[in-house]
PDB file of C-alpha atoms in Angstrom:
ATOM      1  CA  THR K 289    -222.146 -29.234  14.881  1.00  0.00           C
ATOM      2  CA  THR K 290    -222.605 -28.734  11.460  1.00  0.00           C
ATOM      3  CA  ARG K 291    -222.345 -25.063  12.348  1.00  0.00           C
ATOM      4  CA  ARG K 292    -218.857 -26.149  14.042  1.00  0.00           C
ATOM      5  CA  PHE K 293    -217.564 -27.060  11.017  1.00  0.00           C
ATOM      6  CA  VAL K 294    -218.976 -24.357   8.807  1.00  0.00           C
ATOM      7  CA  ALA K 295    -217.121 -22.350  10.947  1.00  0.00           C
ATOM      8  CA  SER K 296    -214.328 -23.972  10.880  1.00  0.00           C
ATOM      9  CA  LEU K 297    -213.655 -24.214   7.314  1.00  0.00           C
ATOM     10  CA  PRO K 298    -210.979 -22.398   5.438  1.00  0.00           C
ATOM     11  CA  ILE K 299    -212.558 -20.182   3.339  1.00  0.00           C
ATOM     12  CA  GLN K 300    -210.930 -18.231   1.080  1.00  0.00           C
ATOM     13  CA  GLU K 301    -211.282 -15.080  -1.666  1.00  0.00           C
ATOM     14  CA  ILE K 302    -210.337 -16.820  -4.651  1.00  0.00           C
ATOM     15  CA  PRO K 303    -208.884 -13.836  -7.555  1.00  0.00           C
ATOM     16  CA  THR K 304    -210.232 -15.630 -10.225  1.00  0.00           C
ATOM     17  CA  ASP K 305    -213.197 -16.204 -11.716  1.00  0.00           C
ATOM     18  CA  TYR K 306    -212.924 -20.498 -11.863  1.00  0.00           C
ATOM     19  CA  VAL K 307    -210.726 -22.775 -10.657  1.00  0.00           C
ATOM     20  CA  LEU K 308    -210.468 -25.304 -13.181  1.00  0.00           C
ATOM     21  CA  PHE K 309    -209.495 -28.801 -12.491  1.00  0.00           C
ATOM     22  CA  ARG K 310    -208.142 -31.413 -15.144  1.00  0.00           C
ATOM     23  CA  ARG K 311    -205.183 -33.436 -16.511  1.00  0.00           C
ATOM     24  CA  MET K 312    -201.923 -32.170 -15.407  1.00  0.00           C
ATOM     25  CA  GLU K 313    -199.123 -31.172 -18.506  1.00  0.00           C
ATOM     26  CA  ARG K 314    -195.824 -31.346 -17.790  1.00  0.00           C
ATOM     27  CA  GLU K 315    -195.884 -27.102 -18.427  1.00  0.00           C
ATOM     28  CA  ASP K 316    -198.427 -26.588 -15.599  1.00  0.00           C
ATOM     29  CA  LEU K 317    -195.266 -27.163 -13.148  1.00  0.00           C
ATOM     30  CA  ASP K 318    -194.778 -23.480 -14.537  1.00  0.00           C
ATOM     31  CA  ASN K 319    -197.942 -21.562 -14.196  1.00  0.00           C
ATOM     32  CA  GLU K 320    -198.020 -19.215 -10.971  1.00  0.00           C
ATOM     33  CA  ALA K 321    -202.190 -20.166 -11.260  1.00  0.00           C
ATOM     34  CA  VAL K 322    -201.246 -23.340 -10.317  1.00  0.00           C
ATOM     35  CA  LYS K 323    -202.027 -23.991  -6.542  1.00  0.00           C
ATOM     36  CA  SER K 324    -201.785 -27.857  -6.085  1.00  0.00           C
ATOM     37  CA  VAL K 325    -201.254 -31.281  -8.088  1.00  0.00           C
ATOM     38  CA  THR K 326    -203.762 -33.807  -7.001  1.00  0.00           C
ATOM     39  CA  LEU K 327    -202.952 -37.782  -7.606  1.00  0.00           C
ATOM     40  CA  VAL K 328    -206.010 -40.261  -7.249  1.00  0.00           C
ATOM     41  CA  VAL K 329    -203.469 -43.604  -4.978  1.00  0.00           C
ATOM     42  CA  ASN K 330    -203.993 -46.899  -4.064  1.00  0.00           C
ATOM     43  CA  PRO K 331    -202.786 -47.962  -0.232  1.00  0.00           C
ATOM     44  CA  ASP K 332    -199.424 -48.853  -1.727  1.00  0.00           C
ATOM     45  CA  GLN K 333    -198.927 -45.582  -3.377  1.00  0.00           C
ATOM     46  CA  LEU K 334    -199.991 -43.901  -1.054  1.00  0.00           C
ATOM     47  CA  SER K 335    -197.749 -45.263   1.262  1.00  0.00           C
ATOM     48  CA  ALA K 336    -194.982 -44.377  -1.322  1.00  0.00           C
ATOM     49  CA  LEU K 337    -195.802 -40.786  -0.990  1.00  0.00           C
ATOM     50  CA  VAL K 338    -195.814 -39.571   2.690  1.00  0.00           C
ATOM     51  CA  VAL K 339    -192.636 -41.251   2.276  1.00  0.00           C
ATOM     52  CA  MET K 340    -191.471 -39.281   0.058  1.00  0.00           C
ATOM     53  CA  ALA K 341    -193.237 -36.376   1.415  1.00  0.00           C
ATOM     54  CA  ASN K 342    -191.127 -36.706   5.107  1.00  0.00           C
ATOM     55  CA  HIS K 343    -188.487 -37.875   3.260  1.00  0.00           C
ATOM     56  CA  GLU K 344    -185.958 -34.086   3.212  1.00  0.00           C
ATOM     57  CA  HIS K 345    -187.596 -33.203   6.420  1.00  0.00           C
ATOM     58  CA  PRO K 346    -189.043 -35.848   8.626  1.00  0.00           C
ATOM     59  CA  GLU K 347    -188.867 -33.575  11.263  1.00  0.00           C
ATOM     60  CA  ARG K 348    -191.944 -32.182  10.113  1.00  0.00           C
ATOM     61  CA  GLU K 349    -195.587 -33.210   9.535  1.00  0.00           C
ATOM     62  CA  ASN K 350    -195.245 -32.949   6.215  1.00  0.00           C
ATOM     63  CA  VAL K 351    -198.784 -34.305   5.288  1.00  0.00           C
ATOM     64  CA  GLY K 352    -201.679 -34.372   7.008  1.00  0.00           C
ATOM     65  CA  ILE K 353    -205.368 -35.565   6.620  1.00  0.00           C
ATOM     66  CA  PRO K 354    -207.822 -32.996   7.170  1.00  0.00           C
ATOM     67  CA  TYR K 355    -211.735 -33.404   8.008  1.00  0.00           C
ATOM     68  CA  GLY K 356    -213.312 -32.181   4.765  1.00  0.00           C
ATOM     69  CA  ALA K 357    -215.860 -32.957   2.114  1.00  0.00           C
ATOM     70  CA  GLY K 358    -214.473 -34.634  -0.560  1.00  0.00           C
ATOM     71  CA  CYS K 359    -214.029 -31.454  -2.739  1.00  0.00           C
ATOM     72  CA  GLN K 360    -212.854 -29.870   0.660  1.00  0.00           C
ATOM     73  CA  VAL K 361    -209.231 -30.945   0.315  1.00  0.00           C
ATOM     74  CA  ILE K 362    -208.462 -31.048  -2.875  1.00  0.00           C
ATOM     75  CA  GLY K 363    -209.742 -27.236  -3.091  1.00  0.00           C
ATOM     76  CA  ILE K 364    -209.717 -24.850   0.171  1.00  0.00           C
ATOM     77  CA  PHE K 365    -207.720 -26.967   2.593  1.00  0.00           C
ATOM     78  CA  MET K 366    -204.786 -27.158  -0.198  1.00  0.00           C
ATOM     79  CA  TYR K 367    -205.156 -22.978  -1.079  1.00  0.00           C
ATOM     80  CA  ARG K 368    -204.529 -22.803   2.684  1.00  0.00           C
ATOM     81  CA  GLU K 369    -201.691 -25.219   2.629  1.00  0.00           C
ATOM     82  CA  ALA K 370    -200.097 -23.413  -0.588  1.00  0.00           C
ATOM     83  CA  GLU K 371    -200.047 -19.768   1.666  1.00  0.00           C
ATOM     84  CA  LYS K 372    -198.183 -21.281   4.239  1.00  0.00           C
ATOM     85  CA  GLU K 373    -194.227 -21.494   4.725  1.00  0.00           C
ATOM     86  CA  HIS K 374    -194.516 -25.320   5.343  1.00  0.00           C
ATOM     87  CA  PRO K 375    -197.116 -26.116   2.828  1.00  0.00           C
ATOM     88  CA  ARG K 376    -198.253 -29.840   3.807  1.00  0.00           C
ATOM     89  CA  ALA K 377    -199.463 -32.514   1.222  1.00  0.00           C
ATOM     90  CA  LEU K 378    -203.063 -33.799   2.347  1.00  0.00           C
ATOM     91  CA  VAL K 379    -204.652 -37.478   1.874  1.00  0.00           C
ATOM     92  CA  GLY K 380    -208.309 -36.786   0.295  1.00  0.00           C
ATOM     93  CA  LEU K 381    -211.320 -38.818  -0.374  1.00  0.00           C
ATOM     94  CA  THR K 382    -212.004 -39.747   3.371  1.00  0.00           C
ATOM     95  CA  ASP K 383    -215.355 -38.451   3.013  1.00  0.00           C
ATOM     96  CA  LEU K 384    -217.477 -41.546   2.838  1.00  0.00           C
ATOM     97  CA  SER K 385    -220.083 -39.906   0.667  1.00  0.00           C
ATOM     98  CA  ALA K 386    -217.523 -38.664  -1.850  1.00  0.00           C
ATOM     99  CA  ARG K 387    -215.876 -42.553  -1.752  1.00  0.00           C
ATOM    100  CA  LYS K 388    -219.160 -43.722  -2.081  1.00  0.00           C
ATOM    101  CA  ASN K 389    -220.372 -41.777  -5.398  1.00  0.00           C
ATOM    102  CA  LEU K 390    -216.941 -42.115  -6.782  1.00  0.00           C
ATOM    103  CA  GLU K 391    -216.465 -45.518  -6.330  1.00  0.00           C
ATOM    104  CA  ARG K 392    -217.633 -46.422  -9.525  1.00  0.00           C
ATOM    105  CA  LEU K 393    -215.572 -43.991 -10.871  1.00  0.00           C
ATOM    106  CA  ILE K 394    -211.931 -44.275  -9.539  1.00  0.00           C
ATOM    107  CA  GLY K 395    -212.584 -47.904  -7.546  1.00  0.00           C
ATOM    108  CA  LYS K 396    -213.107 -48.786  -4.089  1.00  0.00           C
ATOM    109  CA  ASP K 397    -209.584 -48.748  -3.145  1.00  0.00           C
ATOM    110  CA  LYS K 398    -208.415 -44.971  -4.205  1.00  0.00           C
ATOM    111  CA  MET K 399    -207.373 -41.793  -2.181  1.00  0.00           C
ATOM    112  CA  THR K 400    -206.040 -38.676  -2.795  1.00  0.00           C
ATOM    113  CA  PHE K 401    -202.919 -36.963  -2.835  1.00  0.00           C
ATOM    114  CA  SER K 402    -202.804 -33.373  -2.839  1.00  0.00           C
ATOM    115  CA  MET K 403    -199.339 -31.044  -2.774  1.00  0.00           C
ATOM    116  CA  THR K 404    -198.211 -28.011  -3.990  1.00  0.00           C
ATOM    117  CA  PRO K 405    -196.502 -27.949  -7.444  1.00  0.00           C
ATOM    118  CA  LYS K 406    -192.613 -27.117  -5.880  1.00  0.00           C
ATOM    119  CA  MET K 407    -193.628 -30.409  -3.187  1.00  0.00           C
ATOM    120  CA  PHE K 408    -194.223 -32.554  -6.866  1.00  0.00           C
ATOM    121  CA  GLN K 409    -191.091 -30.856  -8.498  1.00  0.00           C
ATOM    122  CA  TRP K 410    -188.841 -31.849  -5.596  1.00  0.00           C
ATOM    123  CA  MET K 411    -190.089 -35.468  -5.342  1.00  0.00           C
ATOM    124  CA  GLU K 412    -190.024 -36.384  -8.667  1.00  0.00           C
ATOM    125  CA  GLU K 413    -186.754 -34.842  -8.375  1.00  0.00           C
ATOM    126  CA  ASN K 414    -185.637 -38.155  -5.551  1.00  0.00           C
ATOM    127  CA  VAL K 415    -187.330 -40.318  -7.414  1.00  0.00           C
ATOM    128  CA  ASP K 416    -183.970 -42.026  -8.631  1.00  0.00           C
ATOM    129  CA  THR K 417    -182.005 -42.212  -5.152  1.00  0.00           C
ATOM    130  CA  SER K 418    -185.191 -42.995  -3.713  1.00  0.00           C
ATOM    131  CA  PHE K 419    -187.174 -46.390  -2.336  1.00  0.00           C
ATOM    132  CA  PHE K 420    -188.646 -46.615  -5.552  1.00  0.00           C
ATOM    133  CA  LYS K 421    -185.177 -48.931  -7.316  1.00  0.00           C
ATOM    134  CA  ARG K 422    -184.854 -50.517  -3.934  1.00  0.00           C
ATOM    135  CA  HIS K 423    -186.208 -53.933  -3.033  1.00  0.00           C
ATOM    136  CA  THR K 424    -189.217 -53.330  -0.990  1.00  0.00           C
ATOM    137  CA  TRP K 425    -190.842 -50.971  -3.569  1.00  0.00           C
ATOM    138  CA  ALA K 426    -190.219 -53.677  -6.061  1.00  0.00           C
ATOM    139  CA  ALA K 427    -191.846 -56.475  -4.161  1.00  0.00           C
ATOM    140  CA  LEU K 428    -194.743 -54.534  -3.256  1.00  0.00           C
ATOM    141  CA  GLN K 429    -195.257 -54.309  -6.896  1.00  0.00           C
ATOM    142  CA  GLU K 430    -195.157 -57.978  -7.897  1.00  0.00           C
ATOM    143  CA  THR K 431    -198.190 -58.492  -4.923  1.00  0.00           C
ATOM    144  CA  THR K 432    -200.446 -55.470  -6.724  1.00  0.00           C
ATOM    145  CA  ARG K 433    -199.626 -56.532  -9.998  1.00  0.00           C
ATOM    146  CA  PRO K 434    -203.298 -58.379 -11.922  1.00  0.00           C
TER     147      PRO K 434
END
């Protein structure tokens, strides 16, 4: 089973010496070296991002949840998505060991949502005309405030 899993991974040759994960700055979106944007989100935010990712093209499955270790989803799986004609966003932190090890750092109710910079920009540009300005989202936010 482990051999089959490893053989199925989208192993990639990365044409750089390093891969860097860090806080994103506005100018990073224009840098071709940036392959993905990853957000750490709660369940309501995850739901909202899934809706936004599918808003323009609801006929496609624009969000996936691959089976993989904690860092594989935001790493090699996103590299594979970035090469596709219609890349999907990916939900991560489904790895039980990663969830256990990161609980103190990010909290128990968090997941990751990774997307290409292009998808991030499109979603950001469409926030003002989306459900974020409607009653349901506002009501959800009221029930989750401490």
